[in-house]
Tab-separated table of C-alpha atoms in Angstrom:
chain	number	residue	atom	x	y	z
A	1	MET	CA	150.329	125.849	90.096
A	2	THR	CA	151.721	122.423	90.651
A	3	PRO	CA	149.207	119.636	90.933
A	4	THR	CA	148.637	118.408	94.514
A	5	PRO	CA	146.923	115.010	95.406
A	6	ILE	CA	143.513	115.164	97.050
A	7	THR	CA	143.492	115.175	100.861
A	8	PRO	CA	142.255	112.253	102.976
A	9	ASP	CA	139.205	114.299	103.836
A	10	GLU	CA	138.146	114.236	100.200
A	11	ILE	CA	139.231	110.669	99.661
A	12	ARG	CA	137.035	109.482	102.529
A	13	VAL	CA	133.912	111.151	100.965
A	14	LEU	CA	134.641	109.499	97.741
A	15	LEU	CA	135.075	106.074	99.400
A	16	VAL	CA	131.676	106.512	101.104
A	17	ALA	CA	130.289	107.422	97.749
A	18	ALA	CA	131.791	104.349	96.191
A	19	GLY	CA	130.288	102.301	99.118
A	20	LEU	CA	126.827	103.631	98.347
A	21	PHE	CA	127.298	102.694	94.690
A	22	ILE	CA	128.386	99.110	95.409
A	23	LEU	CA	125.574	98.649	97.818
A	24	GLY	CA	122.993	99.773	95.333
A	25	GLY	CA	124.656	97.416	92.847
A	26	ILE	CA	124.335	94.375	95.135
A	27	GLY	CA	120.755	95.155	95.905
A	28	PHE	CA	120.032	95.418	92.268
A	29	ILE	CA	121.289	92.036	91.487
A	30	THR	CA	120.248	90.115	94.480
A	31	ARG	CA	116.775	91.238	95.290
A	32	ARG	CA	113.742	89.860	93.448
A	33	ASN	CA	111.227	92.730	94.371
A	34	LEU	CA	110.566	95.149	91.566
A	35	ILE	CA	110.288	98.009	93.804
A	36	LEU	CA	113.531	97.204	95.701
A	37	LEU	CA	115.356	96.971	92.336
A	38	VAL	CA	114.388	100.567	91.450
A	39	LEU	CA	115.174	101.814	94.984
A	40	SER	CA	118.664	100.184	94.618
A	41	ALA	CA	119.292	101.925	91.368
A	42	GLU	CA	118.412	105.239	93.029
A	43	LEU	CA	120.982	104.251	95.849
A	44	MET	CA	123.627	103.937	93.093
A	45	LEU	CA	122.586	107.441	91.811
A	46	HIS	CA	123.148	108.757	95.338
A	47	GLY	CA	126.689	107.536	95.162
A	48	VAL	CA	127.293	109.085	91.776
A	49	SER	CA	125.734	112.468	92.961
A	50	LEU	CA	128.111	112.461	96.034
A	51	THR	CA	131.159	111.870	93.893
A	52	LEU	CA	130.128	114.762	91.499
A	53	VAL	CA	129.627	117.102	94.364
A	54	THR	CA	132.909	116.221	95.987
A	55	PHE	CA	134.812	116.730	92.782
A	56	GLY	CA	132.985	120.073	92.170
A	57	LYS	CA	134.259	121.133	95.686
A	58	ILE	CA	137.791	120.013	94.939
A	59	HIS	CA	137.781	121.905	91.536
A	60	GLN	CA	136.197	125.031	93.338
A	61	ASN	CA	133.497	125.358	90.682
A	62	ASN	CA	129.695	124.670	90.363
A	63	GLU	CA	129.737	122.298	87.527
A	64	GLY	CA	129.515	119.234	89.707
A	65	GLN	CA	126.432	120.564	91.402
A	66	ALA	CA	124.928	121.601	88.205
A	67	PHE	CA	125.348	118.057	86.898
A	68	THR	CA	123.873	116.612	90.058
A	69	ILE	CA	120.841	118.693	89.475
A	70	PHE	CA	120.427	117.036	86.086
A	71	VAL	CA	121.124	113.561	87.747
A	72	LEU	CA	118.097	114.375	90.036
A	73	THR	CA	116.106	115.340	87.056
A	74	VAL	CA	116.795	112.050	85.265
A	75	ALA	CA	116.269	110.175	88.662
A	76	ALA	CA	112.813	111.737	89.002
A	77	CYS	CA	111.810	110.875	85.477
A	78	GLU	CA	113.092	107.338	85.973
A	79	ALA	CA	111.087	106.881	89.208
A	80	GLY	CA	107.964	107.880	87.490
A	81	LEU	CA	108.434	105.665	84.407
A	82	ALA	CA	109.576	102.739	86.686
A	83	LEU	CA	106.380	103.133	88.720
A	84	SER	CA	104.054	102.969	85.791
A	85	LEU	CA	105.923	99.996	84.370
A	86	VAL	CA	105.800	98.086	87.627
A	87	LEU	CA	102.041	98.822	87.818
A	88	SER	CA	101.373	97.588	84.484
A	89	LEU	CA	103.518	94.478	85.078
A	90	TYR	CA	101.807	93.998	88.411
A	91	ARG	CA	98.451	94.168	86.663
A	92	LYS	CA	99.399	91.229	84.632
A	93	SER	CA	101.079	88.952	87.113
A	94	HIS	CA	99.593	89.970	90.440
A	95	SER	CA	103.039	89.730	92.014
A	96	LEU	CA	106.129	91.990	92.201
A	97	ASP	CA	108.484	89.112	91.690
A	98	ILE	CA	111.064	89.660	88.794
A	99	ARG	CA	111.514	85.951	88.321
A	100	LEU	CA	108.068	85.745	86.698
A	101	TRP	CA	109.328	87.703	83.808
A	102	SER	CA	112.383	85.684	83.037
A	103	GLU	CA	110.798	84.737	79.663
A	104	LEU	CA	111.768	88.213	78.445
A	105	ARG	CA	115.220	87.179	78.318
A	106	GLU	CA	117.168	86.550	75.296
A	107	SER	CA	116.128	83.258	73.454
A	108	ASP	CA	119.691	81.668	73.594
A	109	VAL	CA	120.183	82.354	77.302
A	110	ALA	CA	119.451	79.396	79.731
A	111	PRO	CA	116.773	80.039	82.333
A	112	PRO	CA	117.879	81.378	85.637
A	113	ASP	CA	118.547	79.003	88.425
A	114	GLN	CA	115.271	78.578	90.084
A	115	GLY	CA	116.656	76.990	93.289
A	116	GLU	CA	114.263	75.073	95.446
A	117	SER	CA	111.465	77.470	95.156
A	118	LEU	CA	109.686	77.465	91.885
A	119	PRO	CA	107.715	80.611	91.329
A	120	ALA	CA	104.045	80.622	90.328
A	121	GLU	CA	103.626	80.516	86.571
A	122	ILE	CA	102.013	83.386	84.812
A	123	ALA	CA	99.762	82.895	81.874
A	124	LYS	CA	101.586	82.931	78.460
A	125	SER	CA	99.018	85.608	77.357
A	126	ALA	CA	100.746	87.895	79.730
A	127	TYR	CA	103.595	88.145	77.335
A	128	ASP	CA	101.334	89.316	74.517
A	129	GLY	CA	102.438	92.464	72.946
A	130	ILE	CA	105.731	92.676	74.926
A	131	PRO	CA	108.939	92.293	72.934
A	132	LYS	CA	111.575	89.960	73.845
A	133	LEU	CA	115.300	90.811	74.042
A	134	THR	CA	117.166	90.342	70.834
A	135	PRO	CA	120.008	87.789	71.209
A	136	ALA	CA	123.081	89.625	71.562
A	137	GLY	CA	126.062	89.031	69.241
A	138	VAL	CA	123.964	87.679	66.359
A	139	ALA	CA	122.482	89.374	63.426
A	140	PRO	CA	118.942	90.244	64.337
A	141	MET	CA	116.244	88.239	62.581
A	142	GLY	CA	115.200	89.708	59.217
A	143	SER	CA	118.163	91.908	58.748
A	144	ALA	CA	119.976	92.261	55.510
A	145	GLY	CA	122.846	90.066	56.360
A	146	ARG	CA	120.490	87.036	56.798
A	147	SER	CA	120.202	84.992	53.728
B	1	MET	CA	148.880	96.220	94.959
B	2	ASN	CA	151.064	94.393	97.361
B	3	VAL	CA	152.323	97.692	98.779
B	4	TRP	CA	148.707	98.892	99.295
B	5	MET	CA	147.879	95.590	100.987
B	6	GLN	CA	150.722	95.973	103.355
B	7	GLN	CA	149.959	99.646	104.006
B	8	HIS	CA	146.177	99.305	104.492
B	9	PRO	CA	145.473	95.948	106.022
B	10	ALA	CA	142.587	97.323	107.947
B	11	THR	CA	140.792	98.437	104.704
B	12	LEU	CA	141.157	94.941	103.289
B	13	LEU	CA	140.102	93.230	106.261
B	14	GLY	CA	137.183	95.659	106.821
B	15	LEU	CA	136.027	95.038	103.355
B	16	VAL	CA	136.132	91.194	103.711
B	17	ILE	CA	134.253	91.404	107.028
B	18	TRP	CA	131.649	93.868	105.662
B	19	ALA	CA	130.954	91.569	102.662
B	20	PHE	CA	130.640	88.535	104.946
B	21	GLY	CA	128.208	90.521	107.104
B	22	ILE	CA	126.056	91.456	104.111
B	23	LEU	CA	126.078	87.818	103.001
B	24	TRP	CA	124.942	86.806	106.320
B	25	LEU	CA	122.089	89.248	106.382
B	26	MET	CA	120.920	88.366	102.793
B	27	PRO	CA	117.566	86.615	102.914
B	28	SER	CA	118.356	82.939	102.838
B	29	ARG	CA	117.849	80.731	99.900
B	30	ARG	CA	116.573	77.889	102.109
B	31	PRO	CA	113.266	78.445	103.416
B	32	GLY	CA	113.820	76.798	106.709
B	33	GLN	CA	116.960	78.337	107.497
B	34	ILE	CA	116.709	81.801	109.266
B	35	ARG	CA	119.915	83.307	110.473
B	36	SER	CA	120.140	85.689	113.456
B	37	GLN	CA	119.957	89.194	112.348
B	38	ARG	CA	121.748	90.490	115.203
B	39	ILE	CA	124.821	88.508	114.614
B	40	GLY	CA	124.515	89.710	110.837
B	41	ILE	CA	124.291	93.410	111.847
B	42	SER	CA	127.165	93.066	114.275
B	43	ILE	CA	129.352	91.484	111.522
B	44	ALA	CA	128.466	94.122	109.019
B	45	ALA	CA	128.856	96.970	111.459
B	46	ALA	CA	132.331	95.625	112.508
B	47	GLY	CA	133.487	95.608	109.005
B	48	LEU	CA	132.043	98.895	108.132
B	49	LEU	CA	133.939	100.405	111.224
B	50	LEU	CA	137.083	98.847	110.378
B	51	PHE	CA	136.707	100.065	106.733
B	52	CYS	CA	135.906	103.643	107.823
B	53	GLY	CA	138.616	103.600	110.446
B	54	SER	CA	141.251	103.167	107.794
B	55	PHE	CA	140.376	106.213	105.981
B	56	GLY	CA	143.418	108.208	107.168
B	57	LYS	CA	143.888	111.284	109.346
B	58	SER	CA	141.838	114.205	108.557
B	59	THR	CA	142.525	117.937	109.194
B	60	SER	CA	139.057	119.273	109.520
B	61	ASP	CA	137.583	120.596	112.800
B	62	LEU	CA	135.596	118.661	115.290
B	63	ALA	CA	132.093	119.810	114.239
B	64	SER	CA	132.448	118.792	110.577
B	65	GLU	CA	134.338	115.587	111.657
B	66	VAL	CA	131.304	114.546	113.847
B	67	MET	CA	128.865	115.435	111.085
B	68	PHE	CA	130.780	113.408	108.548
B	69	TRP	CA	130.951	110.335	110.562
B	70	VAL	CA	127.423	110.356	111.693
B	71	PHE	CA	126.147	110.897	108.060
B	72	ALA	CA	128.579	108.433	106.554
B	73	ALA	CA	127.693	105.832	108.970
B	74	GLY	CA	124.036	106.512	108.500
B	75	ALA	CA	124.241	106.285	104.676
B	76	LEU	CA	126.197	103.085	104.536
B	77	GLY	CA	124.576	101.363	107.473
B	78	CYS	CA	121.061	102.212	106.217
B	79	GLY	CA	122.100	101.168	102.662
B	80	VAL	CA	123.117	97.725	104.037
B	81	LEU	CA	119.823	97.325	105.961
B	82	MET	CA	117.964	98.393	102.901
B	83	ILE	CA	119.284	95.778	100.494
B	84	THR	CA	119.007	93.051	103.049
B	85	SER	CA	115.539	93.802	104.501
B	86	ARG	CA	112.968	91.017	104.173
B	87	ASN	CA	109.994	93.461	104.184
B	88	PRO	CA	109.955	95.847	101.212
B	89	VAL	CA	108.305	98.506	103.397
B	90	TYR	CA	111.143	98.456	105.731
B	91	GLY	CA	113.449	98.481	102.789
B	92	ALA	CA	111.865	101.738	101.422
B	93	LEU	CA	112.066	103.344	104.878
B	94	TRP	CA	115.686	102.426	105.214
B	95	PHE	CA	116.315	103.923	101.735
B	96	ALA	CA	114.722	107.196	103.052
B	97	LEU	CA	117.060	107.296	105.831
B	98	SER	CA	119.904	106.518	103.626
B	99	THR	CA	118.794	109.349	101.581
B	100	LEU	CA	118.642	111.762	104.488
B	101	SER	CA	122.161	110.808	105.449
B	102	THR	CA	123.330	111.427	101.916
B	103	CYS	CA	121.881	114.780	102.000
B	104	GLY	CA	123.756	115.401	105.269
B	105	LEU	CA	126.894	114.610	103.394
B	106	PHE	CA	125.850	116.969	100.640
B	107	MET	CA	125.603	119.631	103.326
B	108	VAL	CA	129.149	118.885	104.646
B	109	GLN	CA	130.522	119.184	100.970
B	110	SER	CA	128.880	122.637	100.787
B	111	ALA	CA	125.916	121.774	98.680
B	112	PRO	CA	122.906	123.067	100.729
B	113	PHE	CA	120.613	123.510	97.745
B	114	LEU	CA	121.177	120.068	96.514
B	115	ALA	CA	120.517	118.691	99.945
B	116	ALA	CA	117.228	120.399	100.169
B	117	ALA	CA	116.212	119.397	96.465
B	118	THR	CA	117.263	115.833	97.076
B	119	ILE	CA	115.064	115.584	100.276
B	120	ILE	CA	112.050	117.028	98.500
B	121	VAL	CA	112.321	114.838	95.524
B	122	TYR	CA	113.204	111.569	97.154
B	123	ALA	CA	111.635	111.697	100.572
B	124	GLY	CA	108.741	113.803	99.420
B	125	ALA	CA	107.851	112.068	96.087
B	126	VAL	CA	109.784	108.931	95.349
B	127	ILE	CA	109.440	107.168	98.654
B	128	VAL	CA	105.878	108.146	99.229
B	129	THR	CA	104.750	106.882	95.885
B	130	PHE	CA	106.758	103.665	96.206
B	131	LEU	CA	105.366	102.878	99.528
B	132	PHE	CA	101.956	103.468	98.150
B	133	VAL	CA	102.655	100.853	95.491
B	134	ILE	CA	104.106	98.251	97.878
B	135	MET	CA	101.128	98.602	100.162
B	136	LEU	CA	98.777	98.332	97.158
B	137	ALA	CA	100.600	95.260	95.915
B	138	GLN	CA	101.304	93.361	99.215
B	139	GLN	CA	98.359	93.726	101.243
B	140	SER	CA	98.876	90.268	102.616
B	141	GLY	CA	102.438	91.061	104.090
B	142	ALA	CA	105.681	90.083	102.890
B	143	ALA	CA	105.622	87.676	99.988
B	144	GLY	CA	107.766	84.647	99.477
B	145	TYR	CA	110.180	86.114	96.960
B	146	ASP	CA	111.208	88.751	99.405
B	147	GLN	CA	112.538	85.910	101.546
B	148	ARG	CA	114.995	84.783	98.924
B	149	SER	CA	117.784	86.409	97.359
B	150	GLN	CA	119.277	85.443	93.848
B	151	GLN	CA	123.065	85.073	93.134
B	152	ALA	CA	123.920	86.619	96.547
B	153	ILE	CA	127.568	85.318	96.618
B	154	PRO	CA	128.683	86.231	93.120
B	155	ALA	CA	127.185	89.653	93.324
B	156	THR	CA	128.707	90.494	96.756
B	157	VAL	CA	131.987	89.339	95.899
B	158	ALA	CA	132.083	91.247	92.517
B	159	ALA	CA	130.830	94.316	94.155
B	160	PHE	CA	133.467	94.314	96.928
B	161	VAL	CA	136.243	93.579	94.578
B	162	LEU	CA	135.113	96.809	92.796
B	163	LEU	CA	135.104	98.710	96.020
B	164	GLY	CA	138.516	97.290	97.032
B	165	ALA	CA	139.871	98.244	93.602
B	166	LEU	CA	138.511	101.840	94.002
B	167	SER	CA	139.992	102.140	97.609
B	168	MET	CA	143.362	100.936	96.273
B	169	THR	CA	143.376	103.527	93.427
B	170	LEU	CA	142.193	106.349	95.721
B	171	GLN	CA	144.735	105.592	98.495
B	172	SER	CA	147.686	104.525	96.768
B	173	ALA	CA	147.659	106.771	93.691
B	174	PRO	CA	145.355	109.570	94.651
B	175	PRO	CA	144.426	111.792	91.582
B	176	GLN	CA	146.344	115.126	91.215
B	177	PHE	CA	144.528	118.407	90.977
B	178	VAL	CA	145.562	121.964	90.235
B	179	ARG	CA	144.036	123.747	93.270
B	180	VAL	CA	142.371	127.019	92.567
B	181	GLU	CA	142.911	129.543	95.113
B	182	ILE	CA	140.003	131.872	95.780
B	183	GLN	CA	140.828	134.912	97.750
B	184	ALA	CA	139.316	138.384	98.096
B	185	PRO	CA	141.091	140.797	95.762
B	186	VAL	CA	143.119	142.699	98.259
B	187	VAL	CA	146.125	142.999	95.951
B	188	GLN	CA	143.882	144.474	93.148
B	189	GLU	CA	142.652	147.305	95.365
B	190	GLN	CA	146.159	148.229	96.244
B	191	GLN	CA	147.060	148.335	92.546
B	192	ALA	CA	144.015	150.488	91.943
B	193	GLY	CA	145.316	152.938	94.590
B	194	THR	CA	148.574	153.173	93.017
B	195	MET	CA	147.596	153.041	89.311
B	196	MET	CA	145.248	156.026	88.841
B	197	THR	CA	144.776	155.489	85.161
B	198	LEU	CA	142.317	152.566	85.751
B	199	ASP	CA	138.531	153.033	85.355
B	200	PRO	CA	137.279	152.673	88.945
B	201	ASN	CA	133.935	151.215	87.593
B	202	LYS	CA	135.806	148.488	85.773
B	203	PRO	CA	136.891	145.373	87.638
B	204	VAL	CA	140.725	145.530	87.707
B	205	ASN	CA	141.483	141.992	86.654
B	206	PRO	CA	138.514	140.709	84.690
B	207	PRO	CA	138.655	137.169	83.846
B	208	GLU	CA	138.757	136.583	80.037
B	209	PRO	CA	135.539	134.554	79.436
B	210	ASP	CA	137.194	132.909	76.311
B	211	ALA	CA	140.225	131.781	78.137
B	212	ILE	CA	138.233	129.683	80.856
B	213	PRO	CA	135.789	126.968	79.814
B	214	ASN	CA	132.350	127.446	81.595
B	215	TYR	CA	133.665	130.548	83.426
B	216	LEU	CA	130.054	131.275	84.882
B	217	SER	CA	130.372	128.103	86.816
B	218	ARG	CA	133.546	129.118	88.471
B	219	ALA	CA	133.381	130.099	92.156
B	220	ASP	CA	134.665	133.382	93.267
B	221	TYR	CA	135.152	135.107	96.627
B	222	LYS	CA	131.579	136.565	96.596
B	223	THR	CA	129.843	133.350	95.629
B	224	PRO	CA	131.652	130.347	97.040
B	225	VAL	CA	130.902	126.888	95.748
B	226	GLY	CA	127.423	125.637	96.369
B	227	SER	CA	126.013	129.098	96.976
B	228	LEU	CA	122.536	129.544	95.425
B	229	LYS	CA	123.710	132.551	93.403
B	230	GLY	CA	126.655	130.808	92.005
B	231	LEU	CA	124.537	127.598	91.249
B	232	GLY	CA	121.884	129.592	89.478
B	233	ARG	CA	124.518	131.447	87.467
B	234	SER	CA	126.001	128.156	86.375
B	235	LEU	CA	122.682	126.440	85.570
B	236	PHE	CA	121.085	129.426	83.664
B	237	GLY	CA	124.390	130.617	82.209
B	238	ASP	CA	126.654	127.790	81.142
B	239	TYR	CA	123.945	125.150	81.064
B	240	LEU	CA	120.876	126.958	79.946
B	241	PHE	CA	120.390	124.739	76.950
B	242	ALA	CA	120.769	121.638	79.173
B	243	VAL	CA	118.283	123.030	81.456
B	244	GLU	CA	115.651	123.368	78.785
B	245	LEU	CA	116.537	119.861	77.550
B	246	ALA	CA	115.864	118.633	81.090
B	247	GLY	CA	112.486	120.201	81.275
B	248	THR	CA	111.529	118.631	77.911
B	249	LEU	CA	112.874	115.368	79.328
B	250	LEU	CA	110.443	115.712	82.386
B	251	LEU	CA	107.461	116.525	80.143
B	252	VAL	CA	108.210	113.493	77.942
B	253	ALA	CA	108.559	111.158	80.992
B	254	SER	CA	105.328	112.301	82.451
B	255	ILE	CA	103.525	111.768	79.177
B	256	GLY	CA	105.112	108.316	78.909
B	257	ALA	CA	104.269	107.456	82.460
B	258	ILE	CA	100.653	108.316	81.876
B	259	ALA	CA	100.667	106.268	78.608
B	260	ILE	CA	102.210	103.138	80.212
B	261	ALA	CA	100.314	103.195	83.479
B	262	PRO	CA	97.315	100.877	83.528
B	263	ARG	CA	93.841	102.544	82.771
B	264	ARG	CA	90.822	102.176	84.815
B	265	GLU	CA	88.814	100.481	82.106
B	266	GLU	CA	91.529	97.909	81.899
B	267	GLY	CA	90.611	96.471	85.302
B	268	ALA	CA	91.503	97.385	88.800
B	269	LEU	CA	94.890	96.309	90.298
């Protein structure tokens, strides 16, 4: 029972899975359409699922596939929640552009580079009732440590 | 690292060309500048082929070889076209094709049930609802923000450095595994013939459940990996509690989605 390295057949599937993962990552960072962001995240999940299935086959047990079914469940929940979030954001801004919501960032972070094209502004009232991100690395406002 | 670069120059070159093709295909920052899509697709495909060609010799038969290459090229190629598409409807359709190819790879990796489930969930539910939202939101065609990408160069470079690191790890120091041999219990039947004291109704060498973690998930010679019986035994044996939790999660997510989604009295979209 000495350990043996994985074969080229298995390595190449893992590499394809890694490729799917990074493609999803690139799409998530570079695109500005809310729907394409969610779809890119799903592409990353595909890569992870393929890796899990391949490792399950290497180990000759069903745990990888059982885990992939849970990944599928979480992906379905995520898609449903993302859809309703996108719809409620669209109702306020009438656009799927994520740049419109850059005011939600942490208050100590500079605004994103807008480039040549300034997006249409949305009304300040659209932010009513939506929390802002707490600045990372500092004590939150109103906490016990703040004197 | 230097050794890996000398041994696999094609992988490195393929990654660089592939990244350049993706950058070429990305929606341009400057509105007036439109790059030729054919050139970009050719560059990305050349890099992809170079990268895939350096995977190393395989030992599988022709049929699974053909299936692997078709599905791998489909998954990665449609993924590239999806993240660079200027029209979100096309992006969603490319994602559907990429999902179908991934399901094909699941089949190659002996996971037929997962392939079917993924097609049903993604192609049947996710894509349709997302297309519905896109068409509802963008009735006037592609919007301006789809013609531009943000931070394309840093994102692509970082992602391909990650892929290069993963390739280097997998190719130069592949992980080691203790292989589990699964074979029909021929030896045990011979033993049963010679040792008459054994109870014939009892399996000769029953695995000790305590000795093996998650022993219901193990494949044996009657239920190979990915068989419906084995998968069901794993899910409803070892992971029964997690299955119940997943069902609860689905319930909570659907309640949350209904609560978040805009009501009719709050105004139409």
